[in-house]
Amino acid sequence: MADTTSDDRPGHPGHPVYVVGGGPGGLAVAAALRARGVRAVVLERSDAVGDSWRRHYERLRLHTTRRLSGLPGLAMPRRFGRWVARADVVRYLEKYAEYHELEIVTGVEVSRIEQAGPDWLLHATGGRRLTGRAVVVATGYNHTPRVPDWPGLSSYAGTFLHASAYREPSPYAGRDVLVVGVGNTGAEIAVDLAEGGAARVRLAVRTAPHVLRRSTAGWPAQRTGILVRRLPVGLVDRAGRVVTRLSVPDLSAQGLPRPDTGLYSRVREGAIPVQDVGLIDAVKRGAVEPVAAVESFEDGKVVLADGERIGPEVVIAATGYDRGLEELVGHLGVLDERGRPLAHGRRSPAGAPGLHFTGYTNPISGNLRELALDAQRIARALSR
């Protein structure tokens, strides 16, 4: 698969565009390139496409509508319904790769990407050295589970796991569970546990989230996100304040107050609103109990920010992920201080022509929709 020719056109048989990652972003780019006559080779470290979707918890459904979540060249089937289930997303990705006849190599993990003159050199599993004219990095937003360095965690005698290892509630039936983190994942896992028979479910909250109805009178929150994306931040914050007060009850008495910062201001900082898929009702009923943030672990107890000490049998850390790009491309000077790409989509970072990134933002308009748009832009840039 290494380049041995002198033709420097992207897509020449000896010069494929390498796409690192076989998730939705990588598959979309490969299909968009193929539609333009550019050869793209997808390198996927697992043994199948859509690996991260295969490992998500079973309850998960897209928070974006089916019609606005399809990738270039193939719509999602209507039989999947409006809010597509995790298993159906996996089926769709498998069909997508087959339909577009994508060139995918599984079981190959790229560990480092380097510039080699006008080309790009990829170091991969088994000592492979692959050369391409361009590289698209699409290893995913949720790449490496992140667990805070809580004092005393190593001495905790209960069951501890990151949310990435959670699948379904039956192993926790009848048990006292603390979910740490009130993003979409933490909120949904807490509801899943409460409905699945956990004896008690507490949800540790550091910063009060903005909670939105996934759909109001048939109008999905995603469409609002698309409409307001380029409006002034202050204007959207004010409108969001009005909408949430009309559609979401005040849960302050239950321990989940309204946030004191604007909705879109928080989005611009990287905090996506929580789409309600049962959290509001569960908190109102007391099935999910919001508590203060976790500060440490001590003598078998969890110490909260307000000084309370609690003794859950299980702690599930829904504390997010790191992008995991430092070893891969950190030496190229293409990442910011938080490990995020300096350029995204059709733009290459300064000094790194032909290197592209997709899927490293968390847009209010919907991740899959933006991946599809990114794929078309990257394909246009690389086919010129």
Coordinates of C-alpha atoms in Angstrom, one line a residue:
M1 CA 0.0 0.0 0.0
A2 CA 3.0 2.3 0.2
D3 CA 3.6 4.9 -2.6
T4 CA 6.2 4.0 -5.1
T5 CA 5.3 6.3 -8.0
S6 CA 6.2 9.9 -8.9
D7 CA 2.7 11.0 -9.7
D8 CA 1.6 13.4 -7.0
R9 CA -2.1 13.7 -7.8
P10 CA -4.3 12.9 -4.8
G11 CA -6.2 9.7 -5.6
H12 CA -3.6 8.2 -8.1
P13 CA -3.6 4.4 -7.5
G14 CA -0.2 4.6 -5.9
H15 CA -1.1 7.7 -3.9
P16 CA -4.4 7.1 -2.0
V17 CA -5.8 9.5 0.4
Y18 CA -5.6 7.7 3.8
V19 CA -8.5 8.1 6.1
V20 CA -7.7 7.2 9.7
G21 CA -10.8 5.9 11.4
G22 CA -13.8 3.9 10.2
G23 CA -16.6 5.7 12.0
P24 CA -19.2 7.9 10.5
G25 CA -16.7 10.8 9.7
G26 CA -14.2 8.6 8.1
L27 CA -16.7 6.6 6.0
A28 CA -18.4 9.9 4.8
V29 CA -15.1 11.3 3.7
A30 CA -14.1 8.1 1.9
A31 CA -17.5 8.0 0.1
A32 CA -17.4 11.7 -0.9
L33 CA -13.8 11.2 -2.3
R34 CA -14.8 8.1 -4.2
A35 CA -17.7 9.9 -5.8
R36 CA -15.2 12.4 -7.1
G37 CA -12.9 9.7 -8.5
V38 CA -10.3 10.0 -5.7
R39 CA -9.0 6.7 -4.2
A40 CA -9.4 6.7 -0.5
V41 CA -8.3 3.9 1.9
V42 CA -9.9 3.7 5.3
L43 CA -7.7 2.4 8.1
E44 CA -9.7 1.1 11.1
R45 CA -8.0 -0.2 14.2
S46 CA -10.9 -2.5 15.2
D47 CA -12.3 -5.4 13.2
A48 CA -15.4 -3.6 11.9
V49 CA -16.6 -0.1 10.9
G50 CA -18.5 1.9 13.5
D51 CA -16.6 0.5 16.4
S52 CA -17.5 3.2 18.9
W53 CA -21.2 2.9 18.1
R54 CA -21.0 -0.8 18.7
R55 CA -19.7 -0.1 22.2
H56 CA -22.2 2.5 23.3
Y57 CA -24.9 1.7 25.9
E58 CA -27.9 -0.1 24.5
R59 CA -30.5 2.5 25.3
L60 CA -28.8 5.2 23.2
R61 CA -30.7 6.8 20.4
L62 CA -29.6 9.7 18.2
H63 CA -30.6 13.0 19.6
T64 CA -30.8 14.3 16.0
T65 CA -33.5 13.3 13.5
R66 CA -33.1 10.5 11.0
R67 CA -33.6 12.9 8.1
L68 CA -30.8 15.2 9.3
S69 CA -28.4 12.4 10.2
G70 CA -27.7 10.6 6.9
L71 CA -24.2 10.6 5.4
P72 CA -23.5 11.6 1.7
G73 CA -25.0 9.4 -0.9
L74 CA -27.3 7.2 1.3
A75 CA -30.2 8.3 3.4
M76 CA -31.1 6.4 6.6
P77 CA -34.1 4.0 6.1
R78 CA -37.5 5.3 7.2
R79 CA -38.1 2.1 9.1
F80 CA -35.5 3.3 11.6
G81 CA -38.0 5.8 12.9
R82 CA -37.4 9.5 13.8
W83 CA -34.9 8.9 16.6
V84 CA -32.5 6.2 15.4
A85 CA -31.4 3.5 17.8
R86 CA -27.8 2.6 18.4
A87 CA -28.0 -0.8 16.8
D88 CA -29.6 0.7 13.7
V89 CA -26.8 3.3 13.4
V90 CA -24.4 0.3 13.3
R91 CA -26.5 -1.4 10.6
Y92 CA -26.5 1.9 8.6
L93 CA -22.8 2.3 8.8
E94 CA -22.2 -1.3 7.6
K95 CA -24.6 -0.8 4.7
Y96 CA -23.0 2.5 3.9
A97 CA -19.6 1.0 3.5
E98 CA -21.0 -1.8 1.4
Y99 CA -23.2 0.5 -0.8
H100 CA -20.3 2.8 -1.6
E101 CA -17.9 -0.1 -2.1
L102 CA -15.4 1.6 0.2
E103 CA -11.8 0.4 0.5
I104 CA -11.4 -0.4 4.2
V105 CA -8.5 -2.1 5.9
T106 CA -9.5 -3.3 9.5
G107 CA -7.1 -4.3 12.3
V108 CA -4.7 -1.5 11.4
E109 CA -4.0 1.2 14.0
V110 CA -2.0 4.3 12.9
S111 CA 0.3 5.4 15.7
R112 CA 2.1 8.3 14.2
I113 CA 1.7 10.6 11.1
E114 CA 4.8 12.4 9.7
Q115 CA 5.5 14.7 6.8
A116 CA 7.8 13.2 4.2
G117 CA 8.6 15.9 1.7
P118 CA 5.4 16.6 -0.2
D119 CA 3.9 13.3 1.1
W120 CA 2.5 12.0 4.4
L121 CA 4.0 8.9 6.1
L122 CA 1.8 6.8 8.4
H123 CA 3.3 4.4 10.9
A124 CA 0.9 1.6 11.5
T125 CA 0.3 -1.8 13.1
G126 CA 2.9 -4.5 12.2
G127 CA 5.6 -2.0 11.3
R128 CA 3.6 -0.8 8.2
R129 CA 4.9 2.5 6.7
L130 CA 2.2 3.9 4.4
T131 CA 2.7 6.9 2.1
G132 CA -0.1 9.0 0.8
R133 CA -0.5 12.4 -0.8
A134 CA -3.1 13.4 1.9
V135 CA -4.4 12.2 5.2
V136 CA -7.8 12.7 6.8
V137 CA -7.8 12.0 10.6
A138 CA -11.3 10.9 11.7
T139 CA -10.6 8.9 14.9
G140 CA -13.6 10.4 16.7
Y141 CA -14.6 12.9 19.3
N142 CA -15.0 10.2 22.0
H143 CA -11.7 8.5 21.6
T144 CA -10.0 8.0 25.0
P145 CA -12.1 7.8 28.2
R146 CA -11.2 10.5 30.7
V147 CA -11.3 9.9 34.5
P148 CA -10.4 12.8 36.8
D149 CA -7.5 12.3 39.2
W150 CA -9.7 12.1 42.3
P151 CA -7.8 11.7 45.6
G152 CA -8.3 8.3 47.1
L153 CA -10.0 6.7 44.0
S154 CA -7.5 3.8 44.0
S155 CA -8.7 2.8 47.5
Y156 CA -12.4 2.8 46.7
A157 CA -13.7 -0.8 47.4
G158 CA -17.0 -0.5 45.4
T159 CA -17.5 -1.0 41.7
F160 CA -16.0 1.8 39.6
L161 CA -16.3 2.2 35.8
H162 CA -16.2 4.8 33.1
A163 CA -19.4 5.4 31.2
S164 CA -17.7 3.9 28.1
A165 CA -17.9 0.5 29.9
Y166 CA -21.7 0.8 30.7
R167 CA -24.0 -1.3 28.5
E168 CA -27.4 -1.8 30.3
P169 CA -28.9 -1.6 33.8
S170 CA -29.4 -5.2 34.8
P171 CA -26.0 -5.7 36.5
Y172 CA -26.9 -2.8 38.8
A173 CA -30.5 -3.8 39.8
G174 CA -31.1 -3.4 43.5
R175 CA -27.8 -1.4 44.0
D176 CA -27.0 2.1 45.1
V177 CA -25.4 3.9 42.1
L178 CA -23.7 7.3 41.7
V179 CA -23.4 8.6 38.2
V180 CA -20.8 11.4 37.9
G181 CA -21.4 14.0 35.2
V182 CA -24.6 15.5 33.8
G183 CA -23.8 15.7 30.2
N184 CA -26.1 13.8 27.8
T185 CA -24.4 10.5 28.5
G186 CA -24.5 10.8 32.3
A187 CA -28.1 12.0 32.3
E188 CA -29.3 9.1 30.0
I189 CA -27.4 6.5 32.0
A190 CA -28.9 7.7 35.2
V191 CA -32.4 7.5 33.7
D192 CA -31.6 4.0 32.4
L193 CA -30.5 2.8 35.8
A194 CA -33.6 4.3 37.5
E195 CA -35.9 2.6 35.0
G196 CA -33.9 -0.6 35.1
G197 CA -34.3 -1.4 38.8
A198 CA -31.4 0.3 40.6
A199 CA -32.2 0.8 44.3
R200 CA -31.0 4.4 44.3
V201 CA -29.6 6.6 41.6
R202 CA -27.7 9.8 42.4
L203 CA -26.3 12.1 39.8
A204 CA -23.3 14.3 40.7
V205 CA -23.5 17.7 39.1
R206 CA -20.6 20.2 39.1
T207 CA -22.1 22.8 36.7
A208 CA -25.9 23.0 36.2
P209 CA -26.6 22.1 32.6
H210 CA -29.0 23.6 30.1
V211 CA -31.8 21.0 29.6
L212 CA -33.8 21.1 26.4
R213 CA -36.8 19.1 25.2
R214 CA -35.6 16.9 22.3
S215 CA -38.7 17.9 20.4
T216 CA -41.4 20.5 21.2
A217 CA -44.8 20.2 19.4
G218 CA -43.0 18.1 16.7
W219 CA -40.2 20.6 16.2
P220 CA -36.8 19.0 17.0
A221 CA -34.3 21.0 19.0
Q222 CA -31.7 20.2 16.3
R223 CA -33.5 22.3 13.7
T224 CA -33.4 25.2 16.1
G225 CA -29.7 24.6 16.6
I226 CA -29.2 24.8 12.8
L227 CA -31.2 28.1 12.5
V228 CA -29.4 29.9 15.4
R229 CA -25.9 28.6 14.8
R230 CA -24.6 31.8 13.1
L231 CA -26.7 34.3 15.1
P232 CA -25.1 36.6 17.7
V233 CA -24.4 34.7 20.9
G234 CA -26.2 37.2 23.2
L235 CA -29.4 37.1 21.1
V236 CA -29.5 33.3 21.2
D237 CA -28.8 33.3 24.9
R238 CA -31.8 35.6 25.5
A239 CA -34.1 33.5 23.3
G240 CA -32.9 30.3 24.9
R241 CA -33.7 31.7 28.3
V242 CA -37.3 32.3 27.3
V243 CA -37.7 29.0 25.6
T244 CA -36.4 26.9 28.5
R245 CA -38.5 28.8 31.0
L246 CA -41.6 28.0 29.0
S247 CA -40.8 24.4 28.2
V248 CA -38.7 23.1 31.1
P249 CA -39.8 23.2 34.7
D250 CA -37.7 24.7 37.4
L251 CA -36.0 21.8 39.2
S252 CA -34.1 23.9 41.8
A253 CA -36.1 22.3 44.7
Q254 CA -34.9 18.9 43.5
G255 CA -31.2 20.0 43.3
L256 CA -31.0 20.8 39.7
P257 CA -31.2 24.7 39.3
R258 CA -31.3 26.6 36.1
P259 CA -27.8 27.6 34.9
D260 CA -26.7 31.2 35.4
T261 CA -24.9 31.3 32.1
G262 CA -26.4 31.6 28.6
L263 CA -27.2 28.5 26.6
Y264 CA -25.2 29.5 23.5
S265 CA -22.4 31.0 25.5
R266 CA -22.0 27.5 27.0
V267 CA -22.2 25.9 23.6
R268 CA -19.3 28.1 22.4
E269 CA -17.3 26.8 25.3
G270 CA -17.9 23.2 24.3
A271 CA -20.9 22.4 26.6
I272 CA -23.8 21.0 24.6
P273 CA -27.3 21.2 26.2
V274 CA -28.7 18.0 27.7
Q275 CA -31.5 16.6 25.5
D276 CA -34.3 15.4 27.7
V277 CA -35.0 11.7 27.2
G278 CA -36.5 11.2 30.7
L279 CA -34.3 13.2 33.0
I280 CA -36.8 15.9 33.9
D281 CA -39.5 13.4 34.9
A282 CA -37.0 11.2 36.8
V283 CA -35.7 14.2 38.8
K284 CA -39.2 15.4 39.5
R285 CA -40.2 11.9 40.8
G286 CA -37.1 11.6 42.9
A287 CA -36.0 8.5 40.9
V288 CA -32.8 10.4 40.0
E289 CA -31.3 12.6 42.8
P290 CA -28.9 15.4 41.8
V291 CA -26.1 15.9 44.3
A292 CA -22.9 18.0 44.5
A293 CA -19.8 17.3 42.4
V294 CA -17.3 14.6 43.5
E295 CA -14.2 15.9 45.3
S296 CA -12.5 12.7 46.5
F297 CA -12.8 9.2 47.8
E298 CA -12.1 8.5 51.5
D299 CA -12.6 5.5 53.8
G300 CA -14.9 3.8 51.3
K301 CA -17.0 6.9 50.9
V302 CA -17.4 9.5 48.2
V303 CA -16.8 13.0 49.4
L304 CA -18.9 15.7 47.6
A305 CA -18.1 19.3 47.1
D306 CA -20.6 20.4 49.7
G307 CA -19.0 18.2 52.3
E308 CA -21.5 15.4 52.3
R309 CA -20.1 11.9 52.4
I310 CA -22.1 9.2 50.6
G311 CA -21.5 5.4 50.2
P312 CA -22.7 4.2 46.8
E313 CA -22.0 0.6 45.8
V314 CA -21.3 1.6 42.2
V315 CA -19.7 4.8 40.7
I316 CA -20.1 5.4 37.0
A317 CA -17.9 8.2 35.7
A318 CA -19.6 10.0 32.8
T319 CA -16.7 12.4 32.7
G320 CA -16.1 12.6 29.0
Y321 CA -13.3 11.7 26.6
D322 CA -10.0 13.1 25.3
R323 CA -9.4 13.3 21.6
G324 CA -6.2 11.2 21.9
L325 CA -4.4 13.0 19.1
E326 CA -1.2 14.0 20.8
E327 CA 0.8 10.9 20.0
L328 CA -0.6 10.7 16.5
V329 CA 0.0 14.3 15.3
G330 CA 1.1 16.3 18.4
H331 CA 4.6 16.7 17.1
L332 CA 3.4 18.5 14.0
G333 CA 2.2 21.6 15.8
V334 CA -1.4 21.2 14.6
L335 CA -3.1 21.0 18.0
D336 CA -4.2 23.7 20.4
E337 CA -3.4 23.6 24.2
R338 CA -6.4 21.4 24.8
G339 CA -5.4 18.8 22.2
R340 CA -7.9 19.9 19.6
P341 CA -7.0 20.4 15.9
L342 CA -6.2 24.0 15.0
A343 CA -8.0 23.6 11.6
H344 CA -11.0 21.5 10.8
G345 CA -12.8 20.2 7.7
R346 CA -11.6 21.5 4.4
R347 CA -8.9 23.6 5.9
S348 CA -5.5 22.1 6.6
P349 CA -3.4 23.5 9.5
A350 CA -0.7 26.0 8.7
G351 CA 2.4 24.2 7.5
A352 CA 0.6 20.9 7.0
P353 CA -1.0 20.9 3.5
G354 CA -3.0 17.8 2.8
L355 CA -3.7 17.0 6.5
H356 CA -7.4 17.3 7.4
F357 CA -9.4 16.6 10.5
T358 CA -13.1 15.8 10.8
G359 CA -15.3 15.0 13.8
Y360 CA -13.5 17.0 16.5
T361 CA -16.2 19.5 17.3
N362 CA -19.5 19.0 19.1
P363 CA -21.9 21.2 17.2
I364 CA -25.4 22.2 18.3
S365 CA -26.6 21.5 14.8
G366 CA -25.9 17.8 15.1
N367 CA -22.7 15.8 14.8
L368 CA -23.7 13.5 11.9
R369 CA -25.0 16.4 9.9
E370 CA -21.8 18.3 10.3
L371 CA -19.7 15.2 9.5
A372 CA -21.7 14.9 6.2
L373 CA -21.0 18.5 5.3
D374 CA -17.4 18.3 6.3
A375 CA -16.9 15.2 4.1
Q376 CA -18.2 17.1 1.0
R377 CA -15.9 20.0 1.7
I378 CA -12.8 17.9 2.3
A379 CA -13.5 15.9 -0.9
R380 CA -13.8 19.1 -2.9
A381 CA -10.6 20.4 -1.5
L382 CA -8.7 17.2 -2.2
S383 CA -10.1 16.6 -5.6
R384 CA -8.9 19.9 -7.0

